[in-house]
């Protein structure tokens, strides 16, 4: 009944060959560290890996990924990421703070559950586990606990199965839960930066400062895994203040320049915007915090506005994925399953190779969520209502609506 966050997973380092042996049910001696996990009980996910890093010795491979058909000439594998998973592997429901998303399905199928930004309050947003640029939902979309999250009934799901050769556009701030439904799935995506990201980076800097300050003050012996593995360590208050100041500075500078809404088109521009187009990157201990690099990006090249993406000629095969208001799914949300022709851009005549690798996640119960259930059943109403946790406070304090208001007030103060 709870999302499988990365903090609740086990991790193994393995080769692609070992992962494939495991996913094909071969003897454990061939699957290396995967041999400890029964394939029928566990799923594995390599999450995303930047193609530029995987194939840094073969830059020609970058050219095999072309987003020019979608109005972004010069954008290729250098600004793209690779995702690989086994059947059942899933990404907890979340929204991306920055940009919008283009996803190409290469092998296997993935089922996407998408929710519009207006459904945010119905999805019970949280910043725990904390990860820059990702706002998670506390609801397990595949099996929602409607007693704990009754407002989820009011959400409107747009469900589509993405097949090989199809591309999905995920608009800005749309929530999405993604699950692999074939033995091996491979996807490639690119996050498209938008003009609105400058303000979003201010909001993320405020969130980082508050979450790190409050959670770092807790007793570490509590064992609350509040930091997502994508964030190796909690940055200091001094560093977070630098993030905030640089984010505000860049935002104001871009406002002064009157950034236009045209997408950057030259390959040179693509190279210079590489850092800005990264959604998030795993931090390396001992290195300069990459948030500083991310937030000090100059806006020498214009970024498109979200509404202008609607005008880009994506081709004759593009069909919008619409909700079916009269069909209610078992989980209480309105859903529609689009077939393989809906939505998507077909890459006709192209054959995609079979790529495979993986990070393994072990499904475990979330101690914090379990405690919450026990409190509901064992304690009196009066006691349970007063037993507020730090996370309860943070869910309110760094709620997207609150952070947006704080960012606007902060920017108004700086303009004055």
mmCIF file of C-alpha atoms in Angstrom:
data_model
loop_
_atom_site.group_PDB
_atom_site.id
_atom_site.type_symbol
_atom_site.label_atom_id
_atom_site.label_comp_id
_atom_site.label_asym_id
_atom_site.label_seq_id
_atom_site.Cartn_x
_atom_site.Cartn_y
_atom_site.Cartn_z
ATOM 1 C CA UNK A 1 0.000 0.000 0.000
ATOM 2 C CA UNK A 2 3.032 2.313 -0.046
ATOM 3 C CA UNK A 3 5.216 3.436 -2.976
ATOM 4 C CA UNK A 4 8.467 1.557 -3.476
ATOM 5 C CA UNK A 5 10.852 4.446 -2.995
ATOM 6 C CA UNK A 6 14.542 4.021 -3.759
ATOM 7 C CA UNK A 7 15.294 4.334 -0.042
ATOM 8 C CA UNK A 8 13.480 1.006 0.486
ATOM 9 C CA UNK A 9 15.445 -0.894 -2.138
ATOM 10 C CA UNK A 10 18.580 -3.013 -2.144
ATOM 11 C CA UNK A 11 21.370 -2.334 -4.609
ATOM 12 C CA UNK A 12 23.773 -4.572 -6.470
ATOM 13 C CA UNK A 13 26.559 -3.921 -8.944
ATOM 14 C CA UNK A 14 26.371 -6.336 -11.831
ATOM 15 C CA UNK A 15 27.176 -6.652 -15.503
ATOM 16 C CA UNK A 16 24.661 -6.473 -18.284
ATOM 17 C CA UNK A 17 25.283 -10.138 -18.975
ATOM 18 C CA UNK A 18 24.446 -11.067 -15.381
ATOM 19 C CA UNK A 19 21.250 -9.074 -15.462
ATOM 20 C CA UNK A 20 20.122 -10.736 -18.679
ATOM 21 C CA UNK A 21 20.906 -14.176 -17.282
ATOM 22 C CA UNK A 22 18.808 -13.365 -14.215
ATOM 23 C CA UNK A 23 15.902 -11.934 -16.217
ATOM 24 C CA UNK A 24 15.887 -15.032 -18.447
ATOM 25 C CA UNK A 25 15.738 -17.418 -15.493
ATOM 26 C CA UNK A 26 19.180 -18.913 -16.028
ATOM 27 C CA UNK A 27 21.111 -20.591 -13.177
ATOM 28 C CA UNK A 28 22.181 -18.307 -10.353
ATOM 29 C CA UNK A 29 25.836 -19.045 -11.057
ATOM 30 C CA UNK A 30 25.436 -17.036 -14.293
ATOM 31 C CA UNK A 31 23.534 -14.122 -12.755
ATOM 32 C CA UNK A 32 26.177 -13.135 -10.218
ATOM 33 C CA UNK A 33 24.814 -10.920 -7.423
ATOM 34 C CA UNK A 34 21.297 -11.276 -8.844
ATOM 35 C CA UNK A 35 21.404 -14.936 -7.843
ATOM 36 C CA UNK A 36 20.398 -13.928 -4.296
ATOM 37 C CA UNK A 37 17.009 -12.745 -5.532
ATOM 38 C CA UNK A 38 14.210 -14.906 -6.866
ATOM 39 C CA UNK A 39 13.149 -13.418 -10.203
ATOM 40 C CA UNK A 40 9.512 -14.316 -9.475
ATOM 41 C CA UNK A 41 9.561 -12.216 -6.299
ATOM 42 C CA UNK A 42 11.784 -9.256 -7.120
ATOM 43 C CA UNK A 43 12.235 -6.698 -9.856
ATOM 44 C CA UNK A 44 15.289 -4.702 -10.845
ATOM 45 C CA UNK A 45 15.736 -1.243 -12.263
ATOM 46 C CA UNK A 46 18.847 0.499 -13.541
ATOM 47 C CA UNK A 47 17.000 3.804 -13.233
ATOM 48 C CA UNK A 48 18.551 6.174 -15.729
ATOM 49 C CA UNK A 49 22.095 6.512 -16.979
ATOM 50 C CA UNK A 50 23.342 9.398 -19.087
ATOM 51 C CA UNK A 51 24.240 8.130 -22.544
ATOM 52 C CA UNK A 52 27.097 10.632 -22.721
ATOM 53 C CA UNK A 53 28.716 8.870 -19.769
ATOM 54 C CA UNK A 54 27.990 5.300 -20.817
ATOM 55 C CA UNK A 55 29.416 5.820 -24.310
ATOM 56 C CA UNK A 56 31.954 8.560 -23.646
ATOM 57 C CA UNK A 57 34.494 6.602 -25.725
ATOM 58 C CA UNK A 58 32.030 6.247 -28.634
ATOM 59 C CA UNK A 59 30.556 9.715 -29.256
ATOM 60 C CA UNK A 60 29.207 8.600 -32.634
ATOM 61 C CA UNK A 61 26.500 6.728 -30.742
ATOM 62 C CA UNK A 62 25.101 10.101 -29.651
ATOM 63 C CA UNK A 63 23.950 10.658 -33.213
ATOM 64 C CA UNK A 64 21.755 7.548 -33.112
ATOM 65 C CA UNK A 65 19.374 9.448 -30.840
ATOM 66 C CA UNK A 66 17.759 12.282 -32.768
ATOM 67 C CA UNK A 67 15.116 14.608 -31.396
ATOM 68 C CA UNK A 68 15.097 16.875 -34.451
ATOM 69 C CA UNK A 69 11.775 15.376 -35.620
ATOM 70 C CA UNK A 70 10.193 16.991 -32.585
ATOM 71 C CA UNK A 71 11.443 20.511 -33.169
ATOM 72 C CA UNK A 72 14.789 20.243 -31.377
ATOM 73 C CA UNK A 73 17.525 20.087 -34.047
ATOM 74 C CA UNK A 74 20.977 19.402 -32.691
ATOM 75 C CA UNK A 75 19.637 17.564 -29.654
ATOM 76 C CA UNK A 76 20.898 13.984 -29.507
ATOM 77 C CA UNK A 77 22.234 11.341 -27.147
ATOM 78 C CA UNK A 78 24.400 13.863 -25.354
ATOM 79 C CA UNK A 79 21.235 15.252 -23.735
ATOM 80 C CA UNK A 80 19.528 11.880 -23.331
ATOM 81 C CA UNK A 81 19.346 9.128 -20.740
ATOM 82 C CA UNK A 82 18.932 5.356 -20.875
ATOM 83 C CA UNK A 83 16.469 3.450 -18.658
ATOM 84 C CA UNK A 84 16.436 -0.340 -18.266
ATOM 85 C CA UNK A 85 14.121 -2.444 -16.124
ATOM 86 C CA UNK A 86 12.611 -5.867 -15.567
ATOM 87 C CA UNK A 87 8.934 -6.768 -15.440
ATOM 88 C CA UNK A 88 7.266 -5.058 -12.505
ATOM 89 C CA UNK A 89 9.967 -2.406 -12.134
ATOM 90 C CA UNK A 90 8.339 0.930 -11.472
ATOM 91 C CA UNK A 91 9.010 4.576 -10.806
ATOM 92 C CA UNK A 92 6.942 5.944 -7.891
ATOM 93 C CA UNK A 93 4.444 8.583 -8.908
ATOM 94 C CA UNK A 94 6.135 11.986 -9.060
ATOM 95 C CA UNK A 95 6.359 15.201 -11.014
ATOM 96 C CA UNK A 96 9.529 16.771 -12.393
ATOM 97 C CA UNK A 97 10.112 20.332 -11.247
ATOM 98 C CA UNK A 98 12.071 21.212 -14.378
ATOM 99 C CA UNK A 99 11.074 21.185 -18.038
ATOM 100 C CA UNK A 100 9.022 18.656 -19.925
ATOM 101 C CA UNK A 101 9.919 15.171 -21.055
ATOM 102 C CA UNK A 102 10.197 13.231 -24.309
ATOM 103 C CA UNK A 103 10.381 9.442 -23.885
ATOM 104 C CA UNK A 104 11.214 6.939 -26.631
ATOM 105 C CA UNK A 105 10.337 3.306 -25.958
ATOM 106 C CA UNK A 106 13.035 1.059 -27.476
ATOM 107 C CA UNK A 107 12.270 -2.429 -26.175
ATOM 108 C CA UNK A 108 9.406 -3.929 -24.205
ATOM 109 C CA UNK A 109 6.365 -2.009 -23.050
ATOM 110 C CA UNK A 110 5.781 0.401 -20.204
ATOM 111 C CA UNK A 111 2.453 1.491 -18.784
ATOM 112 C CA UNK A 112 2.205 5.163 -17.892
ATOM 113 C CA UNK A 113 -0.331 6.638 -15.480
ATOM 114 C CA UNK A 114 -0.339 10.414 -15.929
ATOM 115 C CA UNK A 115 -2.166 13.043 -13.862
ATOM 116 C CA UNK A 116 -2.522 16.758 -14.703
ATOM 117 C CA UNK A 117 -0.968 19.455 -12.483
ATOM 118 C CA UNK A 118 -4.443 20.324 -11.187
ATOM 119 C CA UNK A 119 -4.544 16.964 -9.395
ATOM 120 C CA UNK A 120 -1.560 17.793 -7.177
ATOM 121 C CA UNK A 121 -3.560 18.097 -3.958
ATOM 122 C CA UNK A 122 -5.268 14.737 -4.657
ATOM 123 C CA UNK A 123 -1.886 12.993 -4.909
ATOM 124 C CA UNK A 124 -0.602 13.996 -1.463
ATOM 125 C CA UNK A 125 2.747 15.504 -2.495
ATOM 126 C CA UNK A 126 5.807 14.984 -0.306
ATOM 127 C CA UNK A 127 9.508 15.858 -0.440
ATOM 128 C CA UNK A 128 10.514 12.843 1.625
ATOM 129 C CA UNK A 129 12.485 11.092 0.290
ATOM 130 C CA UNK A 130 14.181 14.304 -0.802
ATOM 131 C CA UNK A 131 15.594 14.605 -4.277
ATOM 132 C CA UNK A 132 16.189 17.808 -6.158
ATOM 133 C CA UNK A 133 13.631 18.300 -8.945
ATOM 134 C CA UNK A 134 11.322 15.401 -8.004
ATOM 135 C CA UNK A 135 8.134 15.855 -5.991
ATOM 136 C CA UNK A 136 6.825 12.435 -4.978
ATOM 137 C CA UNK A 137 3.287 11.291 -4.252
ATOM 138 C CA UNK A 138 2.612 9.406 -1.020
ATOM 139 C CA UNK A 139 0.045 7.281 -2.877
ATOM 140 C CA UNK A 140 0.894 3.912 -4.373
ATOM 141 C CA UNK A 141 -0.897 4.438 -7.683
ATOM 142 C CA UNK A 142 -1.062 0.719 -8.487
ATOM 143 C CA UNK A 143 -2.696 -0.130 -5.159
ATOM 144 C CA UNK A 144 -3.899 3.031 -3.411
ATOM 145 C CA UNK A 145 -4.849 3.086 0.265
ATOM 146 C CA UNK A 146 -8.054 5.091 -0.055
ATOM 147 C CA UNK A 147 -8.594 5.126 3.709
ATOM 148 C CA UNK A 148 -5.410 7.104 4.227
ATOM 149 C CA UNK A 149 -5.630 9.051 0.960
ATOM 150 C CA UNK A 150 -9.362 9.529 0.247
ATOM 151 C CA UNK A 151 -8.841 12.574 -2.002
ATOM 152 C CA UNK A 152 -7.090 10.329 -4.533
ATOM 153 C CA UNK A 153 -10.586 9.334 -5.681
ATOM 154 C CA UNK A 154 -10.870 12.801 -7.236
ATOM 155 C CA UNK A 155 -7.790 12.386 -9.437
ATOM 156 C CA UNK A 156 -8.026 11.870 -13.177
ATOM 157 C CA UNK A 157 -5.663 9.292 -14.626
ATOM 158 C CA UNK A 158 -4.537 9.248 -18.246
ATOM 159 C CA UNK A 159 -3.263 5.702 -18.856
ATOM 160 C CA UNK A 160 -1.316 4.639 -21.916
ATOM 161 C CA UNK A 161 0.862 1.648 -22.787
ATOM 162 C CA UNK A 162 3.996 2.789 -24.577
ATOM 163 C CA UNK A 163 5.267 0.265 -27.152
ATOM 164 C CA UNK A 164 8.626 0.082 -28.955
ATOM 165 C CA UNK A 165 9.012 2.817 -31.570
ATOM 166 C CA UNK A 166 6.620 5.202 -29.854
ATOM 167 C CA UNK A 167 7.428 8.542 -28.226
ATOM 168 C CA UNK A 168 5.498 10.086 -25.362
ATOM 169 C CA UNK A 169 5.464 13.776 -24.507
ATOM 170 C CA UNK A 170 5.042 14.382 -20.773
ATOM 171 C CA UNK A 171 4.032 18.053 -20.368
ATOM 172 C CA UNK A 172 5.452 20.264 -17.645
ATOM 173 C CA UNK A 173 4.447 19.356 -14.091
ATOM 174 C CA UNK A 174 2.379 16.323 -15.088
ATOM 175 C CA UNK A 175 2.526 13.568 -12.486
ATOM 176 C CA UNK A 176 3.530 10.135 -13.748
ATOM 177 C CA UNK A 177 3.783 6.586 -12.442
ATOM 178 C CA UNK A 178 5.596 4.217 -14.809
ATOM 179 C CA UNK A 179 5.722 0.419 -14.702
ATOM 180 C CA UNK A 180 7.527 -2.100 -16.915
ATOM 181 C CA UNK A 181 5.151 -4.807 -18.141
ATOM 182 C CA UNK A 182 7.560 -6.951 -20.201
ATOM 183 C CA UNK A 183 10.561 -9.048 -19.052
ATOM 184 C CA UNK A 184 13.058 -6.422 -20.212
ATOM 185 C CA UNK A 185 12.274 -2.795 -21.032
ATOM 186 C CA UNK A 186 14.544 -0.139 -22.493
ATOM 187 C CA UNK A 187 13.677 3.547 -22.849
ATOM 188 C CA UNK A 188 15.534 6.693 -23.843
ATOM 189 C CA UNK A 189 14.402 10.118 -22.728
ATOM 190 C CA UNK A 190 15.406 13.764 -22.890
ATOM 191 C CA UNK A 191 14.280 16.478 -20.485
ATOM 192 C CA UNK A 192 13.503 19.656 -22.423
ATOM 193 C CA UNK A 193 14.387 22.763 -20.434
ATOM 194 C CA UNK A 194 11.836 25.571 -20.420
ATOM 195 C CA UNK A 195 11.871 29.268 -19.652
ATOM 196 C CA UNK A 196 9.820 28.546 -16.524
ATOM 197 C CA UNK A 197 12.713 26.485 -15.112
ATOM 198 C CA UNK A 198 14.469 29.631 -13.887
ATOM 199 C CA UNK A 199 11.744 30.228 -11.313
ATOM 200 C CA UNK A 200 11.497 26.498 -10.589
ATOM 201 C CA UNK A 201 15.187 26.469 -9.619
ATOM 202 C CA UNK A 202 14.511 29.195 -7.083
ATOM 203 C CA UNK A 203 11.698 27.073 -5.640
ATOM 204 C CA UNK A 204 13.941 24.002 -5.530
ATOM 205 C CA UNK A 205 16.693 25.975 -3.783
ATOM 206 C CA UNK A 206 14.229 27.103 -1.102
ATOM 207 C CA UNK A 207 12.999 23.529 -0.674
ATOM 208 C CA UNK A 208 16.528 22.160 -0.388
ATOM 209 C CA UNK A 209 17.428 24.687 2.292
ATOM 210 C CA UNK A 210 14.358 23.917 4.413
ATOM 211 C CA UNK A 211 14.446 20.134 4.061
ATOM 212 C CA UNK A 212 18.185 19.837 4.756
ATOM 213 C CA UNK A 213 18.031 22.220 7.729
ATOM 214 C CA UNK A 214 15.089 20.513 9.400
ATOM 215 C CA UNK A 215 15.934 16.884 8.661
ATOM 216 C CA UNK A 216 19.609 17.331 9.549
ATOM 217 C CA UNK A 217 18.520 18.558 12.982
ATOM 218 C CA UNK A 218 16.849 15.227 13.758
ATOM 219 C CA UNK A 219 18.584 12.485 15.692
ATOM 220 C CA UNK A 220 20.413 10.424 13.049
ATOM 221 C CA UNK A 221 19.895 7.281 15.138
ATOM 222 C CA UNK A 222 16.211 7.370 14.192
ATOM 223 C CA UNK A 223 17.170 5.671 10.936
ATOM 224 C CA UNK A 224 14.880 7.791 8.793
ATOM 225 C CA UNK A 225 16.200 7.399 5.245
ATOM 226 C CA UNK A 226 14.992 10.795 4.112
ATOM 227 C CA UNK A 227 17.636 11.447 1.454
ATOM 228 C CA UNK A 228 17.104 9.712 -1.884
ATOM 229 C CA UNK A 229 20.141 7.762 -3.145
ATOM 230 C CA UNK A 230 20.429 10.258 -6.007
ATOM 231 C CA UNK A 231 21.512 12.768 -3.347
ATOM 232 C CA UNK A 232 24.627 11.333 -1.763
ATOM 233 C CA UNK A 233 24.753 13.761 1.164
ATOM 234 C CA UNK A 234 22.816 16.589 2.735
ATOM 235 C CA UNK A 235 24.409 19.849 1.638
ATOM 236 C CA UNK A 236 25.259 22.407 4.321
ATOM 237 C CA UNK A 237 23.211 25.508 5.056
ATOM 238 C CA UNK A 238 26.018 27.649 3.621
ATOM 239 C CA UNK A 239 26.032 25.740 0.338
ATOM 240 C CA UNK A 240 22.230 25.795 0.165
ATOM 241 C CA UNK A 241 22.247 29.552 0.647
ATOM 242 C CA UNK A 242 24.658 29.809 -2.278
ATOM 243 C CA UNK A 243 22.268 27.730 -4.359
ATOM 244 C CA UNK A 244 19.430 30.063 -3.517
ATOM 245 C CA UNK A 245 21.354 33.247 -4.280
ATOM 246 C CA UNK A 246 22.649 31.930 -7.593
ATOM 247 C CA UNK A 247 19.206 30.693 -8.621
ATOM 248 C CA UNK A 248 17.685 34.097 -7.854
ATOM 249 C CA UNK A 249 20.523 35.874 -9.667
ATOM 250 C CA UNK A 250 20.081 33.811 -12.821
ATOM 251 C CA UNK A 251 16.307 34.255 -12.741
ATOM 252 C CA UNK A 252 16.567 38.044 -12.459
ATOM 253 C CA UNK A 253 19.258 38.248 -15.138
ATOM 254 C CA UNK A 254 17.122 36.251 -17.564
ATOM 255 C CA UNK A 255 14.110 38.424 -16.792
ATOM 256 C CA UNK A 256 16.144 41.508 -17.612
ATOM 257 C CA UNK A 257 17.203 40.057 -20.937
ATOM 258 C CA UNK A 258 13.619 39.276 -21.838
ATOM 259 C CA UNK A 259 14.253 35.650 -22.720
ATOM 260 C CA UNK A 260 12.317 34.703 -25.849
ATOM 261 C CA UNK A 261 10.352 31.485 -26.195
ATOM 262 C CA UNK A 262 12.275 29.927 -29.064
ATOM 263 C CA UNK A 263 14.023 26.613 -28.519
ATOM 264 C CA UNK A 264 17.743 26.532 -28.956
ATOM 265 C CA UNK A 265 18.541 25.054 -32.309
ATOM 266 C CA UNK A 266 22.279 24.845 -32.911
ATOM 267 C CA UNK A 267 24.423 21.945 -31.786
ATOM 268 C CA UNK A 268 26.706 24.474 -30.138
ATOM 269 C CA UNK A 269 23.782 25.672 -28.097
ATOM 270 C CA UNK A 270 23.007 22.077 -27.181
ATOM 271 C CA UNK A 271 26.531 21.591 -25.882
ATOM 272 C CA UNK A 272 26.462 24.787 -23.855
ATOM 273 C CA UNK A 273 23.149 23.937 -22.244
ATOM 274 C CA UNK A 274 24.080 20.384 -21.277
ATOM 275 C CA UNK A 275 24.178 21.036 -17.533
ATOM 276 C CA UNK A 276 20.879 22.890 -17.595
ATOM 277 C CA UNK A 277 19.132 20.060 -19.439
ATOM 278 C CA UNK A 278 20.078 17.456 -16.854
ATOM 279 C CA UNK A 279 17.123 16.743 -14.605
ATOM 280 C CA UNK A 280 19.296 15.453 -11.808
ATOM 281 C CA UNK A 281 22.626 13.727 -11.482
ATOM 282 C CA UNK A 282 24.072 11.508 -8.816
ATOM 283 C CA UNK A 283 26.381 13.534 -6.655
ATOM 284 C CA UNK A 284 29.935 12.383 -6.142
ATOM 285 C CA UNK A 285 31.364 12.766 -2.673
ATOM 286 C CA UNK A 286 34.370 15.057 -2.652
ATOM 287 C CA UNK A 287 33.380 16.931 -5.777
ATOM 288 C CA UNK A 288 32.068 20.448 -6.010
ATOM 289 C CA UNK A 289 28.303 20.272 -5.401
ATOM 290 C CA UNK A 290 26.856 20.132 -8.880
ATOM 291 C CA UNK A 291 23.870 22.147 -7.763
ATOM 292 C CA UNK A 292 26.159 25.161 -7.941
ATOM 293 C CA UNK A 293 26.947 24.370 -11.555
ATOM 294 C CA UNK A 294 23.301 23.726 -12.296
ATOM 295 C CA UNK A 295 22.040 26.911 -10.759
ATOM 296 C CA UNK A 296 24.613 29.251 -12.257
ATOM 297 C CA UNK A 297 23.688 28.442 -15.839
ATOM 298 C CA UNK A 298 23.591 31.615 -17.892
ATOM 299 C CA UNK A 299 20.587 32.080 -20.154
ATOM 300 C CA UNK A 300 22.568 32.988 -23.262
ATOM 301 C CA UNK A 301 20.223 30.773 -25.250
ATOM 302 C CA UNK A 302 16.451 31.122 -25.053
ATOM 303 C CA UNK A 303 14.302 28.288 -23.779
ATOM 304 C CA UNK A 304 10.744 27.593 -24.932
ATOM 305 C CA UNK A 305 7.685 28.392 -22.894
ATOM 306 C CA UNK A 306 5.530 25.409 -21.963
ATOM 307 C CA UNK A 307 2.546 26.565 -24.013
ATOM 308 C CA UNK A 308 4.685 27.014 -27.116
ATOM 309 C CA UNK A 309 5.490 23.303 -27.201
ATOM 310 C CA UNK A 310 1.871 22.742 -28.142
ATOM 311 C CA UNK A 311 2.590 24.500 -31.442
ATOM 312 C CA UNK A 312 5.536 22.306 -32.426
ATOM 313 C CA UNK A 313 4.595 20.103 -35.415
ATOM 314 C CA UNK A 314 5.150 16.661 -33.927
ATOM 315 C CA UNK A 315 3.839 14.945 -37.044
ATOM 316 C CA UNK A 316 0.625 13.364 -38.320
ATOM 317 C CA UNK A 317 0.738 10.447 -35.882
ATOM 318 C CA UNK A 318 0.346 12.567 -32.764
ATOM 319 C CA UNK A 319 -2.919 12.039 -30.909
ATOM 320 C CA UNK A 320 -3.624 13.465 -27.480
ATOM 321 C CA UNK A 321 -4.169 11.023 -24.624
ATOM 322 C CA UNK A 322 -7.513 11.989 -23.105
ATOM 323 C CA UNK A 323 -9.201 10.824 -19.902
ATOM 324 C CA UNK A 324 -12.376 8.796 -20.190
ATOM 325 C CA UNK A 325 -14.678 10.528 -17.763
ATOM 326 C CA UNK A 326 -17.313 7.800 -17.698
ATOM 327 C CA UNK A 327 -15.014 4.858 -17.056
ATOM 328 C CA UNK A 328 -13.837 4.433 -13.467
ATOM 329 C CA UNK A 329 -10.905 2.165 -12.781
ATOM 330 C CA UNK A 330 -10.627 -0.224 -9.863
ATOM 331 C CA UNK A 331 -8.376 2.200 -8.016
ATOM 332 C CA UNK A 332 -11.045 4.867 -7.902
ATOM 333 C CA UNK A 333 -9.441 7.239 -10.391
ATOM 334 C CA UNK A 334 -10.751 7.937 -13.854
ATOM 335 C CA UNK A 335 -8.631 6.075 -16.376
ATOM 336 C CA UNK A 336 -8.414 5.226 -20.050
ATOM 337 C CA UNK A 337 -6.130 2.770 -21.775
ATOM 338 C CA UNK A 338 -4.975 4.107 -25.126
ATOM 339 C CA UNK A 339 -4.030 1.607 -27.796
ATOM 340 C CA UNK A 340 -0.764 1.621 -29.715
ATOM 341 C CA UNK A 341 -1.994 4.183 -32.239
ATOM 342 C CA UNK A 342 -2.984 6.788 -29.684
ATOM 343 C CA UNK A 343 -0.814 9.667 -28.702
ATOM 344 C CA UNK A 344 2.376 8.765 -30.155
ATOM 345 C CA UNK A 345 4.871 9.291 -32.848
ATOM 346 C CA UNK A 346 5.673 6.093 -34.726
ATOM 347 C CA UNK A 347 9.249 5.613 -35.902
ATOM 348 C CA UNK A 348 8.207 3.660 -38.968
ATOM 349 C CA UNK A 349 10.563 1.132 -40.464
ATOM 350 C CA UNK A 350 13.181 1.496 -37.743
ATOM 351 C CA UNK A 351 14.393 -1.478 -35.765
ATOM 352 C CA UNK A 352 15.714 -0.936 -32.282
ATOM 353 C CA UNK A 353 18.402 -3.118 -30.747
ATOM 354 C CA UNK A 354 17.988 -5.008 -27.539
ATOM 355 C CA UNK A 355 19.907 -3.332 -24.757
ATOM 356 C CA UNK A 356 19.921 -4.523 -21.188
ATOM 357 C CA UNK A 357 21.482 -3.714 -17.785
ATOM 358 C CA UNK A 358 20.182 -3.115 -14.325
ATOM 359 C CA UNK A 359 20.177 -2.005 -10.758
ATOM 360 C CA UNK A 360 18.217 -4.278 -8.442
ATOM 361 C CA UNK A 361 15.632 -3.148 -5.979
ATOM 362 C CA UNK A 362 14.409 -5.325 -3.169
ATOM 363 C CA UNK A 363 10.835 -4.698 -2.128
ATOM 364 C CA UNK A 364 10.663 -3.936 1.556
ATOM 365 C CA UNK A 365 8.094 -2.423 3.862
ATOM 366 C CA UNK A 366 8.575 1.217 4.720
ATOM 367 C CA UNK A 367 9.090 1.508 8.477
ATOM 368 C CA UNK A 368 7.630 4.993 8.677
ATOM 369 C CA UNK A 369 4.461 3.987 6.823
ATOM 370 C CA UNK A 370 4.120 0.831 8.940
ATOM 371 C CA UNK A 371 4.369 2.904 12.084
ATOM 372 C CA UNK A 372 1.645 5.185 10.803
ATOM 373 C CA UNK A 373 -0.692 2.217 10.292
ATOM 374 C CA UNK A 374 0.069 0.903 13.757
ATOM 375 C CA UNK A 375 -0.642 4.285 15.285
ATOM 376 C CA UNK A 376 -3.977 4.458 13.484
ATOM 377 C CA UNK A 377 -5.046 1.075 14.837
ATOM 378 C CA UNK A 378 -3.492 1.093 18.305
ATOM 379 C CA UNK A 379 -3.913 4.657 19.506
ATOM 380 C CA UNK A 380 -6.919 6.663 20.453
ATOM 381 C CA UNK A 381 -8.125 9.387 18.028
ATOM 382 C CA UNK A 382 -6.877 12.074 20.385
ATOM 383 C CA UNK A 383 -3.368 10.597 20.557
ATOM 384 C CA UNK A 384 -3.031 9.969 16.831
ATOM 385 C CA UNK A 385 -4.083 13.502 15.974
ATOM 386 C CA UNK A 386 -1.342 15.023 18.117
ATOM 387 C CA UNK A 387 1.494 12.663 17.152
ATOM 388 C CA UNK A 388 2.837 14.866 14.405
ATOM 389 C CA UNK A 389 6.215 14.038 12.929
ATOM 390 C CA UNK A 390 8.854 16.180 11.270
ATOM 391 C CA UNK A 391 7.731 14.782 7.942
ATOM 392 C CA UNK A 392 4.148 15.874 8.610
ATOM 393 C CA UNK A 393 5.394 19.403 9.163
ATOM 394 C CA UNK A 394 7.546 19.294 6.028
ATOM 395 C CA UNK A 395 4.646 18.045 3.908
ATOM 396 C CA UNK A 396 2.897 21.304 4.753
ATOM 397 C CA UNK A 397 5.922 23.590 4.885
ATOM 398 C CA UNK A 398 7.379 22.595 1.507
ATOM 399 C CA UNK A 399 4.074 21.905 -0.215
ATOM 400 C CA UNK A 400 4.429 23.060 -3.849
ATOM 401 C CA UNK A 401 1.801 25.779 -3.367
ATOM 402 C CA UNK A 402 3.575 27.153 -0.303
ATOM 403 C CA UNK A 403 7.025 27.087 -1.909
ATOM 404 C CA UNK A 404 5.676 28.819 -5.017
ATOM 405 C CA UNK A 405 4.278 31.634 -2.900
ATOM 406 C CA UNK A 406 7.521 31.971 -0.910
ATOM 407 C CA UNK A 407 9.543 32.114 -4.148
ATOM 408 C CA UNK A 408 7.307 34.863 -5.547
ATOM 409 C CA UNK A 409 7.635 36.906 -2.351
ATOM 410 C CA UNK A 410 11.397 36.422 -2.361
ATOM 411 C CA UNK A 411 11.738 37.484 -5.987
ATOM 412 C CA UNK A 412 9.556 40.548 -5.405
ATOM 413 C CA UNK A 413 11.849 41.521 -2.534
ATOM 414 C CA UNK A 414 14.919 41.162 -4.767
ATOM 415 C CA UNK A 415 13.359 43.225 -7.546
ATOM 416 C CA UNK A 416 12.778 46.062 -5.104
#
